[in-house]
Short mmCIF file of C-alpha atoms in Angstrom, two decimals:
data_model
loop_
_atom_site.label_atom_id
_atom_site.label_comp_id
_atom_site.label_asym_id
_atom_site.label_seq_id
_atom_site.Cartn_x
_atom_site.Cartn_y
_atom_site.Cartn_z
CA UNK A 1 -1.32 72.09 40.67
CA UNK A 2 0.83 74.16 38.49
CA UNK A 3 0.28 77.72 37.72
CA UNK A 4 -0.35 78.64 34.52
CA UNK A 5 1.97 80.76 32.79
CA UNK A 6 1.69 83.39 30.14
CA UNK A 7 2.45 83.17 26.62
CA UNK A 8 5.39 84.22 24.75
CA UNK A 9 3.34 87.17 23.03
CA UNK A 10 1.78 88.23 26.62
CA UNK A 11 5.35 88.33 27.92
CA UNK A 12 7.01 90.55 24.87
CA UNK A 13 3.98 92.51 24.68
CA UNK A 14 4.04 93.30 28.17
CA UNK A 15 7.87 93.98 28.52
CA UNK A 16 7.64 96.09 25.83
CA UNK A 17 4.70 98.26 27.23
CA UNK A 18 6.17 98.76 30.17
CA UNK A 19 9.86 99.77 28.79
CA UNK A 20 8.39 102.51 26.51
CA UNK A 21 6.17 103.80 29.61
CA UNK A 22 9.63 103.95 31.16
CA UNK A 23 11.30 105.39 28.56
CA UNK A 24 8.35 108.32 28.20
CA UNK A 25 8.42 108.60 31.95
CA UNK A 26 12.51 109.15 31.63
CA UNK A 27 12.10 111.73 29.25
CA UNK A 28 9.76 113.90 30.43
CA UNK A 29 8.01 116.74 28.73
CA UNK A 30 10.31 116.99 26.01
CA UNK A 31 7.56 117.54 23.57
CA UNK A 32 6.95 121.36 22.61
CA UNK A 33 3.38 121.01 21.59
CA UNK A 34 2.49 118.98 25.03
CA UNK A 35 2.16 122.43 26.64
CA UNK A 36 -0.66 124.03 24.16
CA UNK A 37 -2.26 120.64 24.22
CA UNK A 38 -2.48 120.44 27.65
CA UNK A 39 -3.87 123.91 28.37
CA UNK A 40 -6.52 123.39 25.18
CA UNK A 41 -7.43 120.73 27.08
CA UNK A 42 -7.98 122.17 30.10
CA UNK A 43 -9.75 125.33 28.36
CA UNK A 44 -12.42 122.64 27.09
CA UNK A 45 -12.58 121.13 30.07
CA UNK A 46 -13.79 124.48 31.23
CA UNK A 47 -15.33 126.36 28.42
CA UNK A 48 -16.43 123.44 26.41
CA UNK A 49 -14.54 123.30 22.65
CA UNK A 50 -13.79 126.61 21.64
CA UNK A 51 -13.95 128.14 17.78
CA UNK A 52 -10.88 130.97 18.08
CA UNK A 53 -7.63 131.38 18.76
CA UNK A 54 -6.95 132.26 22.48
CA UNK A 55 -3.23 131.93 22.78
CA UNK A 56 -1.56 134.38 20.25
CA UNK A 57 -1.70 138.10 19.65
CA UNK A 58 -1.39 137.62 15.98
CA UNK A 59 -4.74 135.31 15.08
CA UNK A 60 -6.05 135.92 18.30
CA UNK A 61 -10.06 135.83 17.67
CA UNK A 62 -9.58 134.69 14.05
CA UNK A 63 -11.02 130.72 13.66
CA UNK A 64 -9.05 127.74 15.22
CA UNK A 65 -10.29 124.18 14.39
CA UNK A 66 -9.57 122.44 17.35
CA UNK A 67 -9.44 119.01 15.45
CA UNK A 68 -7.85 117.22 18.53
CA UNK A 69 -10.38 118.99 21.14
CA UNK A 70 -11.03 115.15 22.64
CA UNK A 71 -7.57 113.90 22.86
CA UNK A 72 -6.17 117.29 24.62
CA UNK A 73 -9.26 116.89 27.33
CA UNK A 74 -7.89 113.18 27.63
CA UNK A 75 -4.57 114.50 28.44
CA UNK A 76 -5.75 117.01 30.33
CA UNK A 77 -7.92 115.09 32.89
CA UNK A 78 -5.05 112.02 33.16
CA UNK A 79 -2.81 114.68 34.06
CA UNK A 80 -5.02 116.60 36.78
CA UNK A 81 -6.79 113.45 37.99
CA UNK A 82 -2.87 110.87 37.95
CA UNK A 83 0.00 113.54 38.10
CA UNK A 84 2.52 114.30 35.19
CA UNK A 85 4.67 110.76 35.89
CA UNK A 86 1.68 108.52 35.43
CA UNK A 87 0.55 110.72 32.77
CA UNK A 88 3.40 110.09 30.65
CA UNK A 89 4.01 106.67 32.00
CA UNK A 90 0.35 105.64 29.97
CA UNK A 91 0.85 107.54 27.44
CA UNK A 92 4.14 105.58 26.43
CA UNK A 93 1.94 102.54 26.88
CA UNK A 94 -0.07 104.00 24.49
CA UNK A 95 2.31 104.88 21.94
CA UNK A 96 3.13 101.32 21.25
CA UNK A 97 0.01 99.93 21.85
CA UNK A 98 -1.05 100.35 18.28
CA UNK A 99 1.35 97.93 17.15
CA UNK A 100 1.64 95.46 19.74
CA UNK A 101 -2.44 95.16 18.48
CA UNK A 102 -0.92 94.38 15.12
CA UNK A 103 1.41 91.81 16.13
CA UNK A 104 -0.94 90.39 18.55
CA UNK A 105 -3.46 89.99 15.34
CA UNK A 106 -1.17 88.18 13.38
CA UNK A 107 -0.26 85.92 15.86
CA UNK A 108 -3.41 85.03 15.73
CA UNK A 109 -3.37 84.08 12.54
CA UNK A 110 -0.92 82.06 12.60
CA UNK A 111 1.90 83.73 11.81
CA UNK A 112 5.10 82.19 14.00
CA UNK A 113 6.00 83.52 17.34
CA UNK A 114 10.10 84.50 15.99
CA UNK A 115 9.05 86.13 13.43
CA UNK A 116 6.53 88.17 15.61
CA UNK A 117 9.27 88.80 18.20
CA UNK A 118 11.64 90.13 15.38
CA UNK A 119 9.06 92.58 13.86
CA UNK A 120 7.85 93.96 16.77
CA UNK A 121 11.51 94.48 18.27
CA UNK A 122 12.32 96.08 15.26
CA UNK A 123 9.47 98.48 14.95
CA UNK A 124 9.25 99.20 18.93
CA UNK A 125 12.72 100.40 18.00
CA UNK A 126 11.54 102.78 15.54
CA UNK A 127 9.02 104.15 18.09
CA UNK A 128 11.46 105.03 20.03
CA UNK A 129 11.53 108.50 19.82
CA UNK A 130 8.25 109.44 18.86
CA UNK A 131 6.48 107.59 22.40
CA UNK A 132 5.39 111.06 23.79
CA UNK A 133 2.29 112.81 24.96
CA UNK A 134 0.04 114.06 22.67
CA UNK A 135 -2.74 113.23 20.98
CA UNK A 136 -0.98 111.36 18.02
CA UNK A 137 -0.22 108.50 20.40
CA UNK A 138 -3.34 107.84 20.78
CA UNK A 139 -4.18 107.50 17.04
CA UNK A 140 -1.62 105.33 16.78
CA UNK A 141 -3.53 103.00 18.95
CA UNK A 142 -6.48 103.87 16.76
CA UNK A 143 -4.83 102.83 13.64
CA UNK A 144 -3.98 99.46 15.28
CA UNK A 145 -7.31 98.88 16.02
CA UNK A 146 -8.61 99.75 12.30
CA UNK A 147 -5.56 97.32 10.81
CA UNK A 148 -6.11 94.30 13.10
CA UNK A 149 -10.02 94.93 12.29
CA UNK A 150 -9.43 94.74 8.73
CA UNK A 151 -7.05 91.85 8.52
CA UNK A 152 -9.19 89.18 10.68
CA UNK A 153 -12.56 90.73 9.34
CA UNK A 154 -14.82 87.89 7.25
CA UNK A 155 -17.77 87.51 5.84
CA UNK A 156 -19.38 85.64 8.32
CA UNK A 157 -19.03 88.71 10.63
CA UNK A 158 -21.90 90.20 10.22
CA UNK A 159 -21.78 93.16 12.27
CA UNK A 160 -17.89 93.65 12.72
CA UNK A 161 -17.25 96.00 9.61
CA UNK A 162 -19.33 98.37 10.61
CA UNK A 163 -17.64 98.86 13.85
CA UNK A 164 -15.45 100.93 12.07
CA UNK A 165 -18.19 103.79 12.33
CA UNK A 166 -17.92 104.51 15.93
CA UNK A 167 -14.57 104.28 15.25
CA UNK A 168 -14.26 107.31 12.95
CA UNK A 169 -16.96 109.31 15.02
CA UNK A 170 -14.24 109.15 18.10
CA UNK A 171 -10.83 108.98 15.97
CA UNK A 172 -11.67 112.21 14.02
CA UNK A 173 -12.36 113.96 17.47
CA UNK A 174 -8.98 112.74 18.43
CA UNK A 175 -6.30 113.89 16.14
CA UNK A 176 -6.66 114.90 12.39
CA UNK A 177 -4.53 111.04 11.65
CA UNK A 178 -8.01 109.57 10.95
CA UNK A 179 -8.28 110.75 7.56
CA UNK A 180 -4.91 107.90 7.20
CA UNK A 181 -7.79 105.85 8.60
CA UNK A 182 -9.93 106.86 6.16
CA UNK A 183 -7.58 105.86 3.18
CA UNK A 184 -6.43 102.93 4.71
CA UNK A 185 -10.10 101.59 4.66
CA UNK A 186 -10.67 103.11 1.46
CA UNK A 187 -8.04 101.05 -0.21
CA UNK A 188 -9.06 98.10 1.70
CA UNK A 189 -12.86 98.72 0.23
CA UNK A 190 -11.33 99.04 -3.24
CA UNK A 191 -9.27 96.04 -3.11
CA UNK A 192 -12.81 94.63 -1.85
CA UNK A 193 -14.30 95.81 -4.97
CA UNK A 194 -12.00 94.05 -7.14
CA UNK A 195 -12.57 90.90 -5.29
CA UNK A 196 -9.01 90.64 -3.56
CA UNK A 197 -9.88 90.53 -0.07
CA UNK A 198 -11.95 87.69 1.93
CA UNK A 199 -14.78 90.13 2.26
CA UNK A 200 -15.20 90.22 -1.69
CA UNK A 201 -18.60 88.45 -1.10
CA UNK A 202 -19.71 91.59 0.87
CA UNK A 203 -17.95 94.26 -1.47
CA UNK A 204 -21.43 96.63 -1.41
CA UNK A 205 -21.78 96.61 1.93
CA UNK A 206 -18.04 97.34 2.47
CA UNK A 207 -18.90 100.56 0.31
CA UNK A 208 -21.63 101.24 2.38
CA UNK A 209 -19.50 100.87 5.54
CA UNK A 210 -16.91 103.33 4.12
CA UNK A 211 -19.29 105.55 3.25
CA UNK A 212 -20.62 105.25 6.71
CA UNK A 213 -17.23 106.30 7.88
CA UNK A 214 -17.01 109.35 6.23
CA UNK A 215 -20.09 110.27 7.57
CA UNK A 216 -19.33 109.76 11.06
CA UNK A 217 -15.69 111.80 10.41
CA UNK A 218 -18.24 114.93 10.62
CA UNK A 219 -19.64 113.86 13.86
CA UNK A 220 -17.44 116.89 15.39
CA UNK A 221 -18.06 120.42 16.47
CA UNK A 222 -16.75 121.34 12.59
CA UNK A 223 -19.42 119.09 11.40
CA UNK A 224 -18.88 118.47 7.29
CA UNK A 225 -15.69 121.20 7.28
CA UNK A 226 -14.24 119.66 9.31
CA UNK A 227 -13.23 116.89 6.76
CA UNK A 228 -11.51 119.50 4.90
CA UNK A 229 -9.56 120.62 7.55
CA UNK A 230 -6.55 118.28 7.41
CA UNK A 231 -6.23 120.45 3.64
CA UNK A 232 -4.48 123.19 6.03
CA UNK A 233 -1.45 120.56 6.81
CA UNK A 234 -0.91 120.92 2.96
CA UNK A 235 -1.13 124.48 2.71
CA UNK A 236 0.74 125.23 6.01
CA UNK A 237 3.33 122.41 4.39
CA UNK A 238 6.00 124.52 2.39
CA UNK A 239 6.39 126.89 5.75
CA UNK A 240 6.45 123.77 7.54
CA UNK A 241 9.10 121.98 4.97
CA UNK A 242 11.58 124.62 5.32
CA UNK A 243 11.34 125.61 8.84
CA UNK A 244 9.62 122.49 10.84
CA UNK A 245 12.31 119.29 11.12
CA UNK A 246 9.37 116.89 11.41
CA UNK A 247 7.77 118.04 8.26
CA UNK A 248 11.23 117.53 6.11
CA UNK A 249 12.53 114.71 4.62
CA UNK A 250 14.77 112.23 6.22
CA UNK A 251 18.41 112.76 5.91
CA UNK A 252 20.12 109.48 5.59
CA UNK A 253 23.61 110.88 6.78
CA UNK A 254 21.87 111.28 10.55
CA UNK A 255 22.00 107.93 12.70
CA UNK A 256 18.44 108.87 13.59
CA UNK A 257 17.45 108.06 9.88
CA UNK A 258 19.23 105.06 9.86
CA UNK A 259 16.23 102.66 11.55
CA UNK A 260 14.05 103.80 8.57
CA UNK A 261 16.49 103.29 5.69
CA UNK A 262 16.59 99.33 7.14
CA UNK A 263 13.00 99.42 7.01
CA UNK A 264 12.69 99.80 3.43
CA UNK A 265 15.97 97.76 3.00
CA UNK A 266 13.76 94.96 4.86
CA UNK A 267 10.54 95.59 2.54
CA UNK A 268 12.48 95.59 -0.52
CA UNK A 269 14.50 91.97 0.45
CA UNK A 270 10.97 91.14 1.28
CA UNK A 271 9.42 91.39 -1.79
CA UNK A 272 5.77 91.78 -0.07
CA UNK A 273 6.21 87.47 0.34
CA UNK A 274 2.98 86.51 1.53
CA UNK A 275 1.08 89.27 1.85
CA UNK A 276 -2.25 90.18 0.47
CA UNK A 277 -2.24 93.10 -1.89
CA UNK A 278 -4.23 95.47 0.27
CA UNK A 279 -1.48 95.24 2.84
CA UNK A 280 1.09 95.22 0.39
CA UNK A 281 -0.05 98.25 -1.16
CA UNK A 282 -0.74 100.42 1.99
CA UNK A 283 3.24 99.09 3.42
CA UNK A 284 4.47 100.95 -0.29
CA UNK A 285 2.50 104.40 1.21
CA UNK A 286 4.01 104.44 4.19
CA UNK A 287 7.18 104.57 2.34
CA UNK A 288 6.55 107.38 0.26
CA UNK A 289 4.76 109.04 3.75
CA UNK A 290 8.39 108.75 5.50
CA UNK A 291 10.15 110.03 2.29
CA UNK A 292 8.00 113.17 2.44
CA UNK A 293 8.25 114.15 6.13
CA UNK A 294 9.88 112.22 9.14
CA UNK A 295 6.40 112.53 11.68
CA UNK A 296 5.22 109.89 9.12
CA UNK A 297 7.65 106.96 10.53
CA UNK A 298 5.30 105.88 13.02
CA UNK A 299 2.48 105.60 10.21
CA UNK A 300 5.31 103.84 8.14
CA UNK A 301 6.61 100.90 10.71
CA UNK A 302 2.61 100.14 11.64
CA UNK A 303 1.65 100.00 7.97
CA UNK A 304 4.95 97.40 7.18
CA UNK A 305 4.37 95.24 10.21
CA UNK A 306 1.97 92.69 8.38
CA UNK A 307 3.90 92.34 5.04
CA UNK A 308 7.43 92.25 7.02
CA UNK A 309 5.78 89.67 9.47
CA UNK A 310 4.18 87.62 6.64
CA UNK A 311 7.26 87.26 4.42
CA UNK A 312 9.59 86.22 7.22
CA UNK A 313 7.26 83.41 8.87
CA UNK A 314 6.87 81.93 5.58
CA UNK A 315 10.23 81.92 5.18
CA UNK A 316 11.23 80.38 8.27
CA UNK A 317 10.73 76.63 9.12
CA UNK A 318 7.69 76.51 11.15
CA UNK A 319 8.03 73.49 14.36
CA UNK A 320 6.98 70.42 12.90
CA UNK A 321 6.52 68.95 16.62
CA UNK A 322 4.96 70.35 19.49
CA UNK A 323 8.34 70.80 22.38
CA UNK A 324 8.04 68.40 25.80
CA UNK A 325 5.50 70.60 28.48
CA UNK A 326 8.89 70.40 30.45
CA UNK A 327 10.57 71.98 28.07
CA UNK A 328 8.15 74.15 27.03
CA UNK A 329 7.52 75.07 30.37
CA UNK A 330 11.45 75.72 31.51
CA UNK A 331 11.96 78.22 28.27
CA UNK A 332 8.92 79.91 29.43
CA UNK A 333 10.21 80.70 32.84
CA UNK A 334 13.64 81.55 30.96
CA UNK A 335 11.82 84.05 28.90
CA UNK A 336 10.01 85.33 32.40
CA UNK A 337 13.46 85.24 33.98
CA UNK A 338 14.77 87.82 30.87
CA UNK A 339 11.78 89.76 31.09
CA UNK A 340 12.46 90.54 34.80
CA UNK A 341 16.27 91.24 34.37
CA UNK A 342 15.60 93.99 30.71
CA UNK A 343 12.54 95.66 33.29
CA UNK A 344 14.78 95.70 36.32
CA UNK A 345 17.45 97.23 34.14
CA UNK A 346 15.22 99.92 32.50
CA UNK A 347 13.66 101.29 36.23
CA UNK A 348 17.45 101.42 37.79
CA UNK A 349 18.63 102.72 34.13
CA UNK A 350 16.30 105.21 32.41
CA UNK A 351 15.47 107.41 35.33
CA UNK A 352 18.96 108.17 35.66
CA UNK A 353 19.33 109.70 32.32
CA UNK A 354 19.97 113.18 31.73
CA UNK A 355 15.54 114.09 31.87
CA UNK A 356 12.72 115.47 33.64
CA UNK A 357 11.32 114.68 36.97
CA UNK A 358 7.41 115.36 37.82
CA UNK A 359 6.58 118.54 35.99
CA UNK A 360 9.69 120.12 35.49
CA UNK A 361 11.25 120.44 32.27
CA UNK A 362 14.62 120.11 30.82
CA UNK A 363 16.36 123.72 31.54
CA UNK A 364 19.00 123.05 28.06
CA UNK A 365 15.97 122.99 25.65
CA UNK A 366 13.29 125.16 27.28
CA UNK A 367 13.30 128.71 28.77
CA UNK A 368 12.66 128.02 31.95
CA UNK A 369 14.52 130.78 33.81
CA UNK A 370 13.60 133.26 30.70
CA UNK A 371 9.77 132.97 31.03
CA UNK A 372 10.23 133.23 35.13
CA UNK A 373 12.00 136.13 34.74
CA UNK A 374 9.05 137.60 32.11
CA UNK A 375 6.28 136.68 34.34
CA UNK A 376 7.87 138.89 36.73
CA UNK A 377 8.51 141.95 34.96
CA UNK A 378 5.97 141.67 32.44
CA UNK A 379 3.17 138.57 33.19
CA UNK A 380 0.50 139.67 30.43
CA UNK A 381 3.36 140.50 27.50
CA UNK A 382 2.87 139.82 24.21
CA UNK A 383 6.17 137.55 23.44
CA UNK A 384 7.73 137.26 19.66
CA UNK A 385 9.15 133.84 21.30
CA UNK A 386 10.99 130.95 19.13
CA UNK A 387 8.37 128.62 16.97
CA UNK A 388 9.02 125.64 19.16
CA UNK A 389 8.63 127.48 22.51
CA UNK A 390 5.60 129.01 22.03
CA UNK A 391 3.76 126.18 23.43
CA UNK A 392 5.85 126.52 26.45
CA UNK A 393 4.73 130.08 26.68
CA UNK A 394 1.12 129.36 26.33
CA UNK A 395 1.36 127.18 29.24
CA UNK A 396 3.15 129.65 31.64
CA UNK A 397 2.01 132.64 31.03
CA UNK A 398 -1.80 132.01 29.62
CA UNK A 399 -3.51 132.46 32.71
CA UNK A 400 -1.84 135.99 33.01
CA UNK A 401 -2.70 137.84 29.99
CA UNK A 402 0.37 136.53 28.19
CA UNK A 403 0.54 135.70 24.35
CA UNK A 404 2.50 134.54 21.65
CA UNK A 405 3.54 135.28 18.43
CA UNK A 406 3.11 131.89 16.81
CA UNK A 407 3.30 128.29 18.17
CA UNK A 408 3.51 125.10 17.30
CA UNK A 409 -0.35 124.99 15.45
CA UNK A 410 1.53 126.69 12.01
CA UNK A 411 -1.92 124.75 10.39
CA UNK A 412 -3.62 127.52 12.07
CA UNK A 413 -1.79 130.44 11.02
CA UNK A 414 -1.83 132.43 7.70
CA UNK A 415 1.13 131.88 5.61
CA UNK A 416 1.98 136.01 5.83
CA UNK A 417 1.92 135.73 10.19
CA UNK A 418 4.58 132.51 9.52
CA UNK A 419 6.36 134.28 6.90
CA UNK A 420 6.76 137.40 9.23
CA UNK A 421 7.58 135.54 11.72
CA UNK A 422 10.41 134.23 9.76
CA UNK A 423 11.67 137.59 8.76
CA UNK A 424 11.38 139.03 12.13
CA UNK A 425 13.87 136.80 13.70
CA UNK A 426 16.02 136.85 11.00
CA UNK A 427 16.51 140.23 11.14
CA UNK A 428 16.01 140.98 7.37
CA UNK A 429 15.24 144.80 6.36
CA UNK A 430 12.57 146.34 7.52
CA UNK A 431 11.64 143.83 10.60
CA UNK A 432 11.78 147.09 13.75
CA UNK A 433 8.59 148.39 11.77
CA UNK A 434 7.06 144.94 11.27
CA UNK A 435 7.91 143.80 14.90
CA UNK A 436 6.16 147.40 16.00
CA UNK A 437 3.02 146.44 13.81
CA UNK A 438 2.27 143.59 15.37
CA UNK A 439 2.89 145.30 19.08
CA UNK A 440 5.38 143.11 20.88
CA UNK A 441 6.18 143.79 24.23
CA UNK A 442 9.24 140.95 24.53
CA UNK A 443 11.40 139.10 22.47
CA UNK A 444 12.71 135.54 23.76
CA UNK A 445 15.15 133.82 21.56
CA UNK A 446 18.00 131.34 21.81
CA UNK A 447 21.06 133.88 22.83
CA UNK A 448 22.66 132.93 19.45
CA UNK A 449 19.96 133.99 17.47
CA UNK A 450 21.25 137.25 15.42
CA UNK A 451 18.46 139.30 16.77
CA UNK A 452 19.21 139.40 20.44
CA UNK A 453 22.96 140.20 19.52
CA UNK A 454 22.75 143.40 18.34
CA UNK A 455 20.00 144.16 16.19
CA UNK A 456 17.60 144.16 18.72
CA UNK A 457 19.50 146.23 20.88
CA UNK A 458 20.22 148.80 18.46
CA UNK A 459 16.55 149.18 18.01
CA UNK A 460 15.81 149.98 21.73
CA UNK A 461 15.23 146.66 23.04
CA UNK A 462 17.10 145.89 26.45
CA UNK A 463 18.51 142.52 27.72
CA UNK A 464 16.58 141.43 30.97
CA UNK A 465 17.78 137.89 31.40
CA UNK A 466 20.28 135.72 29.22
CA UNK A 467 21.42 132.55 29.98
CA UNK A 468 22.51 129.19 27.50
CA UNK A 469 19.03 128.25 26.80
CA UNK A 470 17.42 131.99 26.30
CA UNK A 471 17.78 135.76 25.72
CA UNK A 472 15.08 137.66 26.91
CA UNK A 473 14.82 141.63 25.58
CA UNK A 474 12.15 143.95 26.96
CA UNK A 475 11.89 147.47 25.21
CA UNK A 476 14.23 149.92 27.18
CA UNK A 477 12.11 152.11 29.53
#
């Protein structure tokens, strides 16, 4: 009796699951914002969802919408139930589990297997250095559920559309990415309306399911404000544009940029073949998403999948002839075979690169030493620390009175805190008095930072620890 063996899909889907938990694994806790997530989540896990700021000396009290309250207790209890490793190890999984949904859908469909194979290679490459942990990842997965929903849905379902409420009431608990969800059905319900999708038949009750899904985006401590919340990201956006490289546009000179300028190179030689308009039409906003602000390449790959996947199997010769089982059955074990020798590869490879093991962090880009050295001369200081440290901060010095300046939540904080911020570290006129207003007790910068090289000093601050990562100045006693 021969064993059965899995299909091409199972096998790519699988070896590509496993290489970006790998990958996520190699790199550690290179993520910034990981460390305010993960203590927000365990403060909920302990206090239950809270409606102020408890990290910073600067909004400290004021209102915080904690808009991803369920996906930081997620990460909070995977990492104190599993460890750091497998933390990140699933959450890598997760990462590119939203797509590997999509492709798995349209393989379903019908669409053929190279043409899968090709997509999903090329957008598992675009992944590639957003797999991290954090509650995005897991609306990625989300979103993947909500496209491959929409693209088999048919009338003769008669209770699948509406599965898309409990989908909303968890996803906008989650991460603030659901309102994408939100417009994605939305155009899908208009398209609908104009009787270009198969569930024209059913267009009312598609309005009634995406009104039903608006509704059940306020099933969250905010309740109904909380579906104006996202609005922040807009008006935290200009800080955020000139100061936050995720929120900026891509710059086509840097390899990095490079995988997304052949995306759109691929949609426009594409030509939206095959594709229905709905799809078509959401692929275009994902375009314009990426043009604004880099975070948005993830949204942008996921949303081109079906129209890039579409136009290239109906431009390739589909088999006209089923292959010999022998034949079938020896290129199956060949693709096993390949499998085995790329996941080999990656667990003898990746874990040798320059990363993290366990919990510890990566001493060039965090201030490890810095904040060791605080916590013993001053545990419960308030720290004017770099934007993208102040996460790391939180998460070291929380528990002991300590608190930041700002953080990585700038859709928290008032434009005037970011803009002081801004002006503080830059040393512009006037920032002693405006560093004294706000009562800082340390100052932790990168040790090329103009501050900590003179200006700082000259104002009575002393140097208690510098090193290549950090510069950490105390006031002289």
């Amino acid at each position: 009796m021969r064993l059965p063996l899995p299909s091409p899909f199972a096998i790519l889907a699988a070896t590509v699951a496993v290489l970006f938990g790998i990958l996520t694994t190699a790199r550690g806790l290179v993520d910034t914002d990981y460390y305010w997530h993960i203590t927000a989540g365990r403060l909920v896990a302990q206090q239950g969802v809270l409606t102020t700021d408890p990290f910073s000396y600067t909004w400290g009290g004021q209102p915080w919408t904690m808009h991803e309250w369920l996906g930081e207790l997620l990460m909070y209890w995977l990492v104190s139930g599993a460890g750091v490793g497998v933390a990140t190890f699933v959450f890598g999984v997760i990462s590119i589990s939203g797509p590997l949904l999509v492709a798995w859908t349209l393989r379903l469909t019908g669409v053929p297997m190279l043409p899968i194979a090709l997509v999903t290679g090329f957008v598992a490459y675009l992944f590639t250095n957003y797999a991290t942990i954090r509650p995005q990842a897991i609306s990625w997965l989300l979103l993947g559920i909500l496209l491959s929903g929409l693209i088999t849905v048919r009338p003769e379902h008669r209770w699948r559309p509406w599965l898309a409420v409990p989908l909303f009431a968890l996803w906008a608990n989650v991460h603030g990415l659901y309102v994408i969800g939100l417009g994605v059905l939305g155009v899908y319900t208009l398209f609908t309306l104009a009787g270009r999708t198969p569930m024209a038949p059913r267009r009312l009750e598609m309005l009634g399911v995406l009104g039903a899904a608006f509704l059940a985006s306020m099933a969250t401590p905010t309740g109904p404000a909380g579906l104006l919340y996202p609005l922040r990201y807009v008006d935290a956006g200009d800080w955020g544009l000139r100061h936050i490289s995720e929120w900026q546009s891509p710059n086509f000179h840097d390899p990095v940029s490079l995988g997304l300028l052949a995306l759109i190179a691929a949609l426009l030689l594409n030509g939206m073949r095959a594709t229905p308009g709905w799809l078509a039409f959401m692929a275009a906003c994902g375009v314009v998403g990426a043009l604004l602000a880099v975070r948005n390449v993830p949204l942008t790959a996921m949303l081109a999948m079906p129209t890039l996947a579409l136009g290239l199997g109906d431009r390739l010769p589909g088999r006209t002839s089923p292959r010999p089982e022998r034949v079938a059955r020896a290129r199956r074990f060949m693709e096993l075979g390949l499998a085995a020798i790329v996941l080999v590869a990656a667990v003898l490879i990746v874990p040798r690169l320059p990363a993290v093991d366990g919990d510890q962090v990566i001493p060039r880009t965090l201030p490890v030493a810095a904040v060791d050295r605080l916590e013993e001369l001053d545990p419960d200081a308030r720290v004017f620390a770099e934007y993208h440290w102040g996460g790391y901060v939180i998460h070291e010095l929380y528990d002991s009175g300590g608190r930041v300046f700002v953080d990585g939540r700038n859709d928290m904080y008032s434009e005037r805190i970011l803009g002081d911020y801004v002006r503080i570290r830059n040393a512009e006129e006037g920032w002693e008095a405006l560093l004294d207003s706000y009562g800082a007790d340390a100052i932790l910068l990168p040790p090329d930072t103009n501050l900590v090289n003179g200006p700082a000093q000259d104002a009575g601050w002393c140097e208690a620890h510098r090193d290549d990562v950090a510069a950490l100045l105390l006031p002289c006693s």
